[in-house]
CSV table of C-alpha atoms and ligand atoms in Angstrom, one decimal:
chain,number,residue,atom,x,y,z
A,1,UNK,CA,64.6,109.2,108.9
A,2,UNK,CA,66.9,108.4,106.0
A,3,UNK,CA,70.2,107.0,105.1
A,4,UNK,CA,73.4,109.1,104.8
A,5,UNK,CA,76.3,108.0,102.6
A,6,UNK,CA,79.8,109.3,103.5
A,7,UNK,CA,82.3,109.4,100.7
A,8,UNK,CA,86.0,110.1,100.5
A,9,UNK,CA,86.4,112.9,97.9
A,10,UNK,CA,90.1,112.7,96.9
A,11,UNK,CA,92.5,109.7,96.7
A,12,UNK,CA,91.6,108.2,100.1
A,13,UNK,CA,92.8,109.0,103.7
A,14,UNK,CA,90.7,112.2,103.9
A,15,UNK,CA,89.8,111.4,107.5
A,16,UNK,CA,86.7,109.4,106.9
A,17,UNK,CA,87.3,107.3,110.0
A,18,UNK,CA,87.3,110.4,112.3
A,19,UNK,CA,84.2,111.8,110.8
A,20,UNK,CA,82.3,108.5,110.8
A,21,UNK,CA,83.3,108.0,114.5
A,22,UNK,CA,81.9,111.4,115.2
A,23,UNK,CA,78.7,110.8,113.2
A,24,UNK,CA,78.1,107.4,114.6
A,25,UNK,CA,77.0,108.9,117.9
A,26,UNK,CA,73.9,110.0,116.0
A,27,UNK,CA,73.5,106.8,114.0
A,28,UNK,CA,71.6,103.6,114.6
A,29,UNK,CA,73.3,101.4,112.0
A,30,UNK,CA,76.7,101.9,110.3
A,31,UNK,CA,77.4,99.9,107.2
A,32,UNK,CA,80.6,99.2,105.2
A,33,UNK,CA,79.5,98.6,101.6
A,34,UNK,CA,82.6,98.1,99.5
A,35,UNK,CA,86.4,97.6,99.4
A,36,UNK,CA,88.4,95.5,101.8
A,37,UNK,CA,91.3,95.9,104.1
A,38,UNK,CA,93.1,98.2,101.6
A,39,UNK,CA,91.1,100.8,103.6
A,40,UNK,CA,92.6,102.1,106.8
A,41,UNK,CA,90.4,104.4,108.8
A,42,UNK,CA,91.9,106.0,111.9
A,43,UNK,CA,89.6,106.5,114.9
A,44,UNK,CA,90.8,108.3,118.0
A,45,UNK,CA,88.3,108.5,120.9
A,46,UNK,CA,87.9,107.6,124.6
A,47,UNK,CA,88.6,103.9,123.8
A,48,UNK,CA,92.0,104.7,122.3
A,49,UNK,CA,93.5,104.9,118.7
A,50,UNK,CA,92.3,102.3,116.2
A,51,UNK,CA,93.3,101.7,112.5
A,52,UNK,CA,90.0,100.2,111.3
A,53,UNK,CA,90.3,98.1,108.1
A,54,UNK,CA,87.1,96.2,107.8
A,55,UNK,CA,84.8,96.7,110.8
A,56,UNK,CA,82.9,100.0,110.4
A,57,UNK,CA,84.5,102.9,112.2
A,58,UNK,CA,81.1,103.5,113.8
A,59,UNK,CA,81.5,100.4,116.0
A,60,UNK,CA,82.4,102.6,119.0
A,61,UNK,CA,78.8,103.7,119.4
A,62,UNK,CA,77.7,100.9,121.7
A,63,UNK,CA,74.0,101.5,120.9
A,64,UNK,CA,74.5,101.2,117.2
A,65,UNK,CA,74.7,98.1,115.0
A,66,UNK,CA,77.7,97.7,112.7
A,67,UNK,CA,77.3,95.9,109.4
A,68,UNK,CA,79.8,94.6,106.9
A,69,UNK,CA,77.6,94.3,103.8
A,70,UNK,CA,77.9,92.2,100.7
A,71,UNK,CA,79.9,94.7,98.6
A,72,UNK,CA,82.9,94.3,101.0
A,73,UNK,CA,85.6,91.7,100.6
A,74,UNK,CA,87.1,90.1,103.6
A,75,UNK,CA,90.5,88.9,104.7
A,76,UNK,CA,89.6,86.5,107.5
A,77,UNK,CA,92.8,86.9,109.4
A,78,UNK,CA,92.6,90.7,109.4
A,79,UNK,CA,88.9,90.6,110.5
A,80,UNK,CA,89.7,88.2,113.3
A,81,UNK,CA,92.6,90.4,114.5
A,82,UNK,CA,90.3,93.4,114.4
A,83,UNK,CA,87.6,91.6,116.4
A,84,UNK,CA,90.3,90.7,119.0
A,85,UNK,CA,91.6,94.3,119.1
A,86,UNK,CA,88.1,95.6,119.8
A,87,UNK,CA,87.5,93.0,122.5
A,88,UNK,CA,90.8,93.8,124.2
A,89,UNK,CA,89.8,97.5,124.2
A,90,UNK,CA,86.4,96.4,125.8
A,91,UNK,CA,84.4,97.5,122.8
A,92,UNK,CA,81.3,95.3,122.9
A,93,UNK,CA,80.7,93.6,119.5
A,94,UNK,CA,78.6,90.6,120.3
A,95,UNK,CA,75.1,91.0,119.0
A,96,UNK,CA,76.1,94.3,117.3
A,97,UNK,CA,78.3,93.2,114.5
A,98,UNK,CA,76.7,91.6,111.4
A,99,UNK,CA,78.6,90.2,108.4
A,100,UNK,CA,77.0,89.3,105.1
A,101,UNK,CA,77.5,85.7,103.9
A,102,UNK,CA,77.6,87.2,100.4
A,103,UNK,CA,81.0,88.8,101.1
A,104,UNK,CA,83.8,87.4,99.0
A,105,UNK,CA,86.9,86.2,100.8
A,106,UNK,CA,90.4,87.3,100.0
A,107,UNK,CA,92.3,84.0,99.6
A,108,UNK,CA,96.0,83.5,99.8
A,109,UNK,CA,96.4,83.2,96.1
A,110,UNK,CA,94.8,86.7,95.6
A,111,UNK,CA,97.5,88.3,97.8
A,112,UNK,CA,100.2,86.4,95.9
A,113,UNK,CA,98.8,87.4,92.5
A,114,UNK,CA,98.4,91.1,93.6
A,115,UNK,CA,102.2,91.1,94.3
A,116,UNK,CA,103.1,89.1,91.2
A,117,UNK,CA,101.1,91.4,88.9
A,118,UNK,CA,102.7,94.5,90.4
A,119,UNK,CA,106.2,93.0,90.0
A,120,UNK,CA,105.4,92.1,86.4
A,121,UNK,CA,104.2,95.7,85.6
A,122,UNK,CA,107.5,97.1,87.0
A,123,UNK,CA,107.6,100.9,86.7
A,124,UNK,CA,104.1,100.9,85.5
A,125,UNK,CA,102.8,99.3,88.7
A,126,UNK,CA,99.6,100.6,90.3
A,127,UNK,CA,101.2,100.8,93.7
A,128,UNK,CA,98.5,98.7,95.3
A,129,UNK,CA,98.3,98.0,99.0
A,130,UNK,CA,99.2,94.4,98.3
A,131,UNK,CA,96.1,93.1,100.1
A,132,UNK,CA,94.8,91.0,97.1
A,133,UNK,CA,92.0,93.5,96.4
A,134,UNK,CA,92.1,93.5,92.5
A,135,UNK,CA,92.5,89.8,92.1
A,136,UNK,CA,89.6,89.1,94.6
A,137,UNK,CA,87.2,91.5,92.8
A,138,UNK,CA,88.3,90.0,89.5
A,139,UNK,CA,87.3,86.6,90.7
A,140,UNK,CA,84.0,87.9,92.0
A,141,UNK,CA,83.0,89.4,88.6
A,142,UNK,CA,84.3,86.4,86.7
A,143,UNK,CA,82.3,83.9,88.8
A,144,UNK,CA,85.4,82.4,90.5
A,145,UNK,CA,85.0,83.9,93.9
A,146,UNK,CA,84.6,82.0,97.2
A,147,UNK,CA,82.1,83.6,99.6
A,148,UNK,CA,81.6,83.4,103.3
A,149,UNK,CA,78.4,81.4,102.5
A,150,UNK,CA,80.5,78.7,100.9
A,151,UNK,CA,82.2,78.0,104.2
A,152,UNK,CA,79.0,76.9,105.9
A,153,UNK,CA,79.2,73.6,104.0
A,154,UNK,CA,82.7,72.2,104.3
A,155,UNK,CA,82.2,70.1,101.2
A,156,UNK,CA,81.2,73.1,99.1
A,157,UNK,CA,84.2,75.1,100.3
A,158,UNK,CA,86.5,72.2,99.7
A,159,UNK,CA,85.3,71.7,96.2
A,160,UNK,CA,85.4,75.4,95.3
A,161,UNK,CA,88.9,75.7,96.7
A,162,UNK,CA,90.0,72.7,94.7
A,163,UNK,CA,88.7,74.2,91.5
A,164,UNK,CA,90.4,77.5,92.1
A,165,UNK,CA,93.7,76.0,93.1
A,166,UNK,CA,93.7,73.9,89.9
A,167,UNK,CA,93.8,77.1,88.0
A,168,UNK,CA,95.6,79.4,90.4
A,169,UNK,CA,98.5,77.0,91.1
A,170,UNK,CA,99.2,76.9,87.3
A,171,UNK,CA,99.3,80.7,87.2
A,172,UNK,CA,101.4,80.9,90.3
A,173,UNK,CA,103.9,78.4,88.9
A,174,UNK,CA,104.1,80.2,85.6
A,175,UNK,CA,105.0,83.4,87.5
A,176,UNK,CA,107.8,81.6,89.4
A,177,UNK,CA,105.8,81.1,92.7
A,178,UNK,CA,105.4,77.9,94.6
A,179,UNK,CA,102.0,76.3,94.3
A,180,UNK,CA,99.7,76.3,97.3
A,181,UNK,CA,98.8,73.2,99.2
A,182,UNK,CA,95.1,72.6,99.3
A,183,UNK,CA,95.0,70.9,102.7
A,184,UNK,CA,97.0,73.7,104.4
A,185,UNK,CA,94.8,76.5,102.9
A,186,UNK,CA,91.6,74.6,103.7
A,187,UNK,CA,92.6,74.0,107.4
A,188,UNK,CA,93.9,77.5,108.0
A,189,UNK,CA,90.9,79.2,106.4
A,190,UNK,CA,88.3,77.0,108.0
A,191,UNK,CA,89.8,77.7,111.4
A,192,UNK,CA,89.6,81.4,110.8
A,193,UNK,CA,86.1,81.1,109.5
A,194,UNK,CA,84.9,79.4,112.7
A,195,UNK,CA,86.0,82.4,114.7
A,196,UNK,CA,84.0,84.7,112.5
A,197,UNK,CA,81.0,82.4,112.0
A,198,UNK,CA,78.9,83.8,114.9
A,199,UNK,CA,78.7,87.2,113.2
A,200,UNK,CA,77.7,85.9,109.8
A,201,UNK,CA,74.0,86.3,109.0
A,202,UNK,CA,72.1,87.7,106.0
A,203,UNK,CA,72.2,91.4,106.7
A,204,UNK,CA,69.4,92.5,104.3
A,205,UNK,CA,66.8,92.6,107.0
A,206,UNK,CA,69.1,94.4,109.4
A,207,UNK,CA,69.3,97.3,107.0
A,208,UNK,CA,65.9,97.0,105.2
A,209,UNK,CA,63.7,96.6,108.2
A,210,UNK,CA,65.4,99.6,109.8
A,211,UNK,CA,65.0,102.1,107.1
A,212,UNK,CA,63.0,104.2,109.5
A,213,UNK,CA,66.2,104.6,111.6
A,214,UNK,CA,69.4,106.5,111.0
A,215,UNK,CA,71.7,104.6,108.7
A,216,UNK,CA,75.2,105.7,108.0
A,217,UNK,CA,76.9,104.1,104.9
A,218,UNK,CA,80.6,104.2,105.4
A,219,UNK,CA,82.5,104.7,102.1
A,220,UNK,CA,86.1,103.7,101.8
A,221,UNK,CA,89.0,105.0,99.6
A,222,UNK,CA,88.2,108.1,97.6
A,223,UNK,CA,86.3,109.2,94.4
A,224,UNK,CA,89.5,109.3,92.2
A,225,UNK,CA,90.2,105.7,93.1
A,226,UNK,CA,86.8,104.7,91.7
A,227,UNK,CA,87.1,101.9,89.2
A,228,UNK,CA,85.0,103.8,86.6
A,229,UNK,CA,85.5,107.5,87.4
A,230,UNK,CA,88.9,107.5,89.0
A,231,UNK,CA,92.3,107.9,87.3
A,232,UNK,CA,92.1,104.5,85.7
A,233,UNK,CA,94.2,102.3,85.7
A,234,UNK,CA,95.6,103.9,88.9
A,235,UNK,CA,92.5,103.1,90.9
A,236,UNK,CA,91.0,100.5,93.2
A,237,UNK,CA,88.7,97.6,92.2
A,238,UNK,CA,85.4,98.7,93.7
A,239,UNK,CA,82.8,101.3,93.1
A,240,UNK,CA,83.6,104.1,95.5
A,241,UNK,CA,80.8,106.4,94.6
A,242,UNK,CA,77.5,107.0,96.5
A,243,UNK,CA,75.7,105.0,93.7
A,244,UNK,CA,77.7,102.0,94.7
A,245,UNK,CA,76.2,102.0,98.2
A,246,UNK,CA,72.8,100.8,97.0
A,247,UNK,CA,74.1,97.5,95.5
A,248,UNK,CA,76.9,97.2,98.1
A,249,UNK,CA,74.7,97.6,101.1
A,250,UNK,CA,71.4,96.4,99.7
A,251,UNK,CA,69.5,99.7,100.1
A,252,UNK,CA,67.1,101.3,97.7
A,253,UNK,CA,68.4,104.6,96.2
A,254,UNK,CA,65.4,106.7,97.2
A,255,UNK,CA,66.3,106.0,100.8
A,256,UNK,CA,69.6,107.8,100.5
A,257,UNK,CA,68.9,111.4,101.4
A,258,UNK,CA,72.2,112.8,102.6
A,259,UNK,CA,75.5,112.4,100.9
A,260,UNK,CA,78.5,113.8,102.8
A,261,UNK,CA,81.8,114.3,101.0
A,262,UNK,CA,84.8,114.1,103.3
A,263,UNK,CA,87.4,116.6,101.9
A,264,UNK,CA,90.9,117.0,103.2
A,265,UNK,CA,91.9,120.7,103.4
A,266,UNK,CA,94.7,119.9,100.9
A,267,UNK,CA,95.3,116.8,98.7
A,268,UNK,CA,97.2,113.5,99.2
A,269,UNK,CA,97.7,110.3,97.3
A,270,UNK,CA,99.4,107.0,98.0
A,271,UNK,CA,100.6,104.8,95.1
A,272,UNK,CA,101.0,105.7,91.4
A,273,UNK,CA,99.0,107.9,89.2
A,274,UNK,CA,98.4,111.5,88.1
A,275,UNK,CA,98.2,114.2,90.8
A,276,UNK,CA,97.9,117.7,89.2
A,277,UNK,CA,98.6,119.8,92.4
A,278,UNK,CA,101.3,117.6,93.8
A,279,UNK,CA,104.1,119.5,95.5
A,280,UNK,CA,107.8,118.5,95.3
A,281,UNK,CA,109.1,121.5,97.3
A,282,UNK,CA,109.3,122.5,101.0
A,283,UNK,CA,105.5,123.1,101.1
A,284,UNK,CA,104.9,119.5,100.2
A,285,UNK,CA,107.3,118.4,102.9
A,286,UNK,CA,105.6,120.6,105.4
A,287,UNK,CA,102.2,119.0,104.5
A,288,UNK,CA,103.7,115.5,105.0
A,289,UNK,CA,105.2,116.3,108.4
A,290,UNK,CA,102.5,118.5,109.8
A,291,UNK,CA,99.8,116.2,108.5
A,292,UNK,CA,101.7,113.1,109.5
A,293,UNK,CA,100.9,111.8,106.0
A,294,UNK,CA,102.0,108.2,106.2
A,295,UNK,CA,99.6,105.4,105.2
A,296,UNK,CA,97.4,103.8,107.9
A,297,UNK,CA,97.4,100.5,106.0
A,298,UNK,CA,100.9,100.2,104.5
A,299,UNK,CA,102.8,103.0,106.3
A,300,UNK,CA,103.9,104.4,102.9
A,301,UNK,CA,104.6,108.1,102.7
A,302,UNK,CA,101.7,109.9,101.1
A,303,UNK,CA,102.3,112.3,98.2
A,304,UNK,CA,101.0,115.8,99.2
A,305,UNK,CA,99.7,118.8,97.3
A,306,UNK,CA,97.4,121.9,97.3
A,307,UNK,CA,93.7,121.7,97.5
A,308,UNK,CA,92.2,120.9,94.1
A,309,UNK,CA,88.7,122.4,93.6
A,310,UNK,CA,88.4,120.8,90.1
A,311,UNK,CA,88.4,117.4,91.6
A,312,UNK,CA,86.0,118.2,94.4
A,313,UNK,CA,83.5,119.9,92.1
A,314,UNK,CA,83.4,116.7,90.1
A,315,UNK,CA,83.1,114.6,93.2
A,316,UNK,CA,80.2,116.7,94.4
A,317,UNK,CA,78.4,116.4,91.1
A,318,UNK,CA,78.8,112.6,90.6
A,319,UNK,CA,78.0,111.7,94.2
A,320,UNK,CA,75.3,114.4,94.7
A,321,UNK,CA,76.9,115.8,97.8
A,322,UNK,CA,74.4,117.5,100.0
A,323,UNK,CA,77.2,118.8,102.3
A,324,UNK,CA,81.0,118.5,102.8
A,325,UNK,CA,83.1,117.9,105.8
A,326,UNK,CA,86.6,119.5,105.7
A,327,UNK,CA,89.3,117.7,107.6
A,328,UNK,CA,92.8,118.6,108.7
A,329,UNK,CA,92.4,122.3,108.6
A,330,UNK,CA,94.9,122.6,111.4
A,331,UNK,CA,97.6,121.1,109.2
A,332,UNK,CA,97.6,124.4,107.3
A,333,UNK,CA,98.2,126.5,110.4
A,334,UNK,CA,101.8,127.5,109.7
A,335,UNK,CA,101.6,128.5,106.0
A,336,UNK,CA,101.9,132.2,105.2
A,337,UNK,CA,100.4,131.5,101.7
A,338,UNK,CA,98.0,128.7,100.7
A,339,UNK,CA,97.1,127.9,97.1
A,340,UNK,CA,93.8,126.6,95.8
A,341,UNK,CA,93.6,125.0,92.3
A,342,UNK,CA,90.5,126.5,90.6
A,343,UNK,CA,90.8,124.5,87.4
A,344,UNK,CA,93.2,123.0,84.8
A,345,UNK,CA,94.6,124.1,81.5
A,346,UNK,CA,96.1,121.8,78.9
A,347,UNK,CA,98.0,123.2,75.9
A,348,UNK,CA,96.7,126.6,76.8
A,349,UNK,CA,93.0,125.5,76.9
A,350,UNK,CA,90.7,125.2,79.9
A,351,UNK,CA,89.9,121.5,80.5
A,352,UNK,CA,87.7,119.6,83.0
A,353,UNK,CA,88.5,116.4,84.9
A,354,UNK,CA,85.9,114.3,83.2
A,355,UNK,CA,87.3,114.9,79.7
A,356,UNK,CA,90.7,113.6,80.6
A,357,UNK,CA,92.3,110.1,80.8
A,358,UNK,CA,95.1,109.5,83.3
A,359,UNK,CA,97.9,110.3,80.7
A,360,UNK,CA,96.3,113.7,80.0
A,361,UNK,CA,95.6,114.5,83.6
A,362,UNK,CA,99.3,114.0,84.4
A,363,UNK,CA,100.0,116.8,81.9
A,364,UNK,CA,97.5,119.5,83.0
A,365,UNK,CA,98.6,122.8,84.6
A,366,UNK,CA,96.7,123.8,87.7
A,367,UNK,CA,95.4,127.3,87.7
A,368,UNK,CA,96.0,128.7,91.2
A,369,UNK,CA,94.5,131.4,93.4
A,370,UNK,CA,96.8,132.3,96.3
A,371,UNK,CA,95.2,133.0,99.7
A,372,UNK,CA,96.8,134.4,102.8
A,373,UNK,CA,97.5,131.9,105.6
A,374,UNK,CA,96.4,132.5,109.2
A,375,UNK,CA,99.7,131.6,111.0
A,376,UNK,CA,98.0,130.7,114.2
A,377,UNK,CA,96.7,127.5,115.7
A,378,UNK,CA,93.3,126.1,114.9
A,379,UNK,CA,94.0,122.8,116.6
A,380,UNK,CA,91.1,121.6,118.6
A,381,UNK,CA,88.8,124.6,117.9
A,382,UNK,CA,85.2,123.6,118.2
A,383,UNK,CA,83.4,126.9,117.3
A,384,UNK,CA,83.4,128.5,113.9
A,385,UNK,CA,83.5,131.9,115.4
A,386,UNK,CA,86.8,131.1,117.1
A,387,UNK,CA,88.6,130.4,113.8
A,388,UNK,CA,91.1,133.0,112.5
A,389,UNK,CA,89.6,135.3,109.9
A,390,UNK,CA,91.9,133.9,107.1
A,391,UNK,CA,90.9,130.3,107.9
A,392,UNK,CA,87.2,131.4,107.5
A,393,UNK,CA,88.1,133.0,104.2
A,394,UNK,CA,89.8,129.7,103.1
A,395,UNK,CA,86.7,127.7,104.0
A,396,UNK,CA,84.5,130.2,102.2
A,397,UNK,CA,86.7,130.0,99.1
A,398,UNK,CA,86.3,126.2,99.1
A,399,UNK,CA,82.6,126.4,99.5
A,400,UNK,CA,82.4,128.9,96.7
A,401,UNK,CA,84.5,126.8,94.3
A,402,UNK,CA,82.7,123.6,95.1
A,403,UNK,CA,79.2,124.9,95.4
A,404,UNK,CA,78.3,122.8,98.4
A,405,UNK,CA,77.9,123.9,102.0
A,406,UNK,CA,80.5,122.9,104.6
A,407,UNK,CA,78.7,121.3,107.6
A,408,UNK,CA,81.7,120.0,109.5
A,409,UNK,CA,85.3,121.2,110.0
A,410,UNK,CA,87.8,118.9,111.7
A,411,UNK,CA,90.6,120.6,113.6
A,412,UNK,CA,92.4,117.6,115.0
A,413,UNK,CA,92.4,113.8,114.9
A,414,UNK,CA,90.4,113.3,118.1
A,415,UNK,CA,86.6,112.8,117.9
A,416,UNK,CA,86.1,116.0,120.0
A,417,UNK,CA,88.2,118.3,117.7
A,418,UNK,CA,85.5,119.3,115.3
A,419,UNK,CA,83.3,122.3,114.4
A,420,UNK,CA,79.7,121.8,113.5
A,421,UNK,CA,78.4,124.5,111.2
A,422,UNK,CA,74.6,124.7,111.3
B,501,GDP,P1,90.6,107.7,106.2
B,501,GDP,O1,91.2,106.5,105.5
B,501,GDP,O2,89.9,108.6,105.3
B,501,GDP,O3,89.8,107.3,107.4
B,501,GDP,O4,91.8,108.5,106.8
B,501,GDP,P2,93.2,107.9,107.5
B,501,GDP,O5,92.8,107.5,108.9
B,501,GDP,O6,93.8,106.9,106.7
B,501,GDP,O7,94.1,109.2,107.5
B,501,GDP,C1,93.7,110.4,108.1
B,501,GDP,C2,94.8,110.7,109.2
B,501,GDP,O8,94.5,112.1,109.6
B,501,GDP,C3,94.7,109.9,110.4
B,501,GDP,O9,96.0,109.8,110.9
B,501,GDP,C4,93.8,110.7,111.3
B,501,GDP,O10,94.0,110.4,112.7
B,501,GDP,C5,94.2,112.1,111.0
B,501,GDP,N1,93.1,113.1,111.1
B,501,GDP,C6,91.8,113.0,110.8
B,501,GDP,N2,91.2,114.3,111.0
B,501,GDP,C7,92.2,115.1,111.3
B,501,GDP,C8,92.3,116.5,111.6
B,501,GDP,O11,91.3,117.2,111.5
B,501,GDP,N3,93.5,117.1,111.9
B,501,GDP,C9,94.6,116.3,112.0
B,501,GDP,N4,95.8,116.9,112.3
B,501,GDP,N5,94.6,115.0,111.8
B,501,GDP,C10,93.4,114.4,111.4
B,502,IMO,P1,91.1,104.5,102.7
B,502,IMO,O1,89.7,103.9,102.9
B,502,IMO,C1,94.5,105.5,100.1
B,502,IMO,C2,95.0,103.0,96.6
B,502,IMO,C3,96.3,102.3,96.7
B,502,IMO,C4,96.7,102.1,95.2
B,502,IMO,C5,95.3,101.9,94.6
B,502,IMO,C6,95.0,100.4,94.3
B,502,IMO,O2,92.0,104.3,103.9
B,502,IMO,O3,91.0,105.9,102.3
B,502,IMO,P2,94.4,98.4,95.9
B,502,IMO,O4,95.2,97.8,97.1
B,502,IMO,O5,93.1,99.0,96.3
B,502,IMO,O6,94.3,97.5,94.8
B,502,IMO,O7,95.3,99.6,95.5
B,502,IMO,O8,94.3,102.4,95.5
B,502,IMO,N1,94.1,102.8,97.8
B,502,IMO,C7,94.1,103.7,98.8
B,502,IMO,N2,94.8,104.8,99.0
B,502,IMO,N3,93.5,105.1,101.0
B,502,IMO,C8,92.8,104.0,100.8
B,502,IMO,O9,91.7,103.7,101.5
B,502,IMO,C9,93.1,103.2,99.6
B,502,IMO,N4,92.5,102.1,99.1
B,502,IMO,C10,93.2,101.9,98.0
B,502,IMO,O10,97.3,103.0,97.4
B,502,IMO,O11,97.1,103.4,94.7
B,503,MG,MG1,93.0,105.6,105.2
């Protein structure tokens, strides 16, 4: 048995939650290894509809263990609410949810700073989710973070908070914000911590001692939001790639055998930054409405565009995809023509994604191939043979352009609406 990593291949919201929920039935352990509650993974199954932000989307397999590993950063209130939501839906979590004490905590000043930096940047803002993600990771790498482990000794937590507030309150004041009161923060956060404490335990053995079982590593966001390889500075703060899973989950690289890229059948993006195949016409509006493209975390309208094979080819290479899962095929059901971007040109020359910085990427011209649509419903189809001929052609075109086999095709938001291609 070996571990599988699942990665979002575009700018997030590819439908990872749906695919993870489906795959969790065949998994023993599901691990979140990076990011925070900037992620919003929608799961729709027999328990109901859930927007998962921190707890792995695989939590719904009652036999599996769910792990929030060290690479993840945690908003205690969001986590508490998510635990409450699952309990209310009668999803058992006791004895199945494990949270690493190494996880850094998103503190109130991180959320404030996220907003203040965005405001200061004005029209050049990143368009963050406002969840304090960048400032929390910045504190992590500059040795100023507060981890769950720190809360176990009240004195340690108190002292660390005091040090941080000494600095953060000066910054907050300079940016026109009221300083935070130490006692208030300490009490509120300690209270939240106590609710989560029973789940916190070093998770290294949970993963390492079970390497003979089926482990599913749940990626968040998408490749082009990666801090190194995304469209910097319009990215997120963590390493999104399959390589990040080894450090973020504490798993040796040789144990990762399968890498699944989740790929939306078209492209979407939330927040600022370049998007070569973005549509500003009626087709874009149709994708938004048919795909219900509004953010799971912030409710913002997602920008929509055609499928971009240049991006997915790069994602496949850098992550080492062994297979891809196509989602939201049904959203394309009503188009008479569908375009696929085969590559880019810049000033008349063919260019590749990896050679471009964000400013250049915003200027490239997509080179399109036009395919015929299928103009019939694929919603809920579960067998490849039942797909319309032109939908099969579209999938084969993607496979040919990307050079990786398609193993799953999602035809609706529900767990059961999926085609397995063997
Ligand atoms: P994630 O962040 O990658 O997990 O994706 P989100 O949950 O943020 O966004 C994906 C949206 O598409 C959610 O509303 C899902 O319920 C929905 N979805 C997932 N797969 C499909 C599909 O195959 N067809 C349709 N129509 N919706 C889907
Ligand atoms: P899931 O896991 C879509 C985007 C934000 C913004 C940029 C930086 O649901 O696919 P941040 O709050 O991380 O500092 O914002 O990254 N972003 C996402 N967009 N889906 C996500 O997660 C995202 N996580 C971050 O919109 O552009
Ligand atoms: Mg999402």
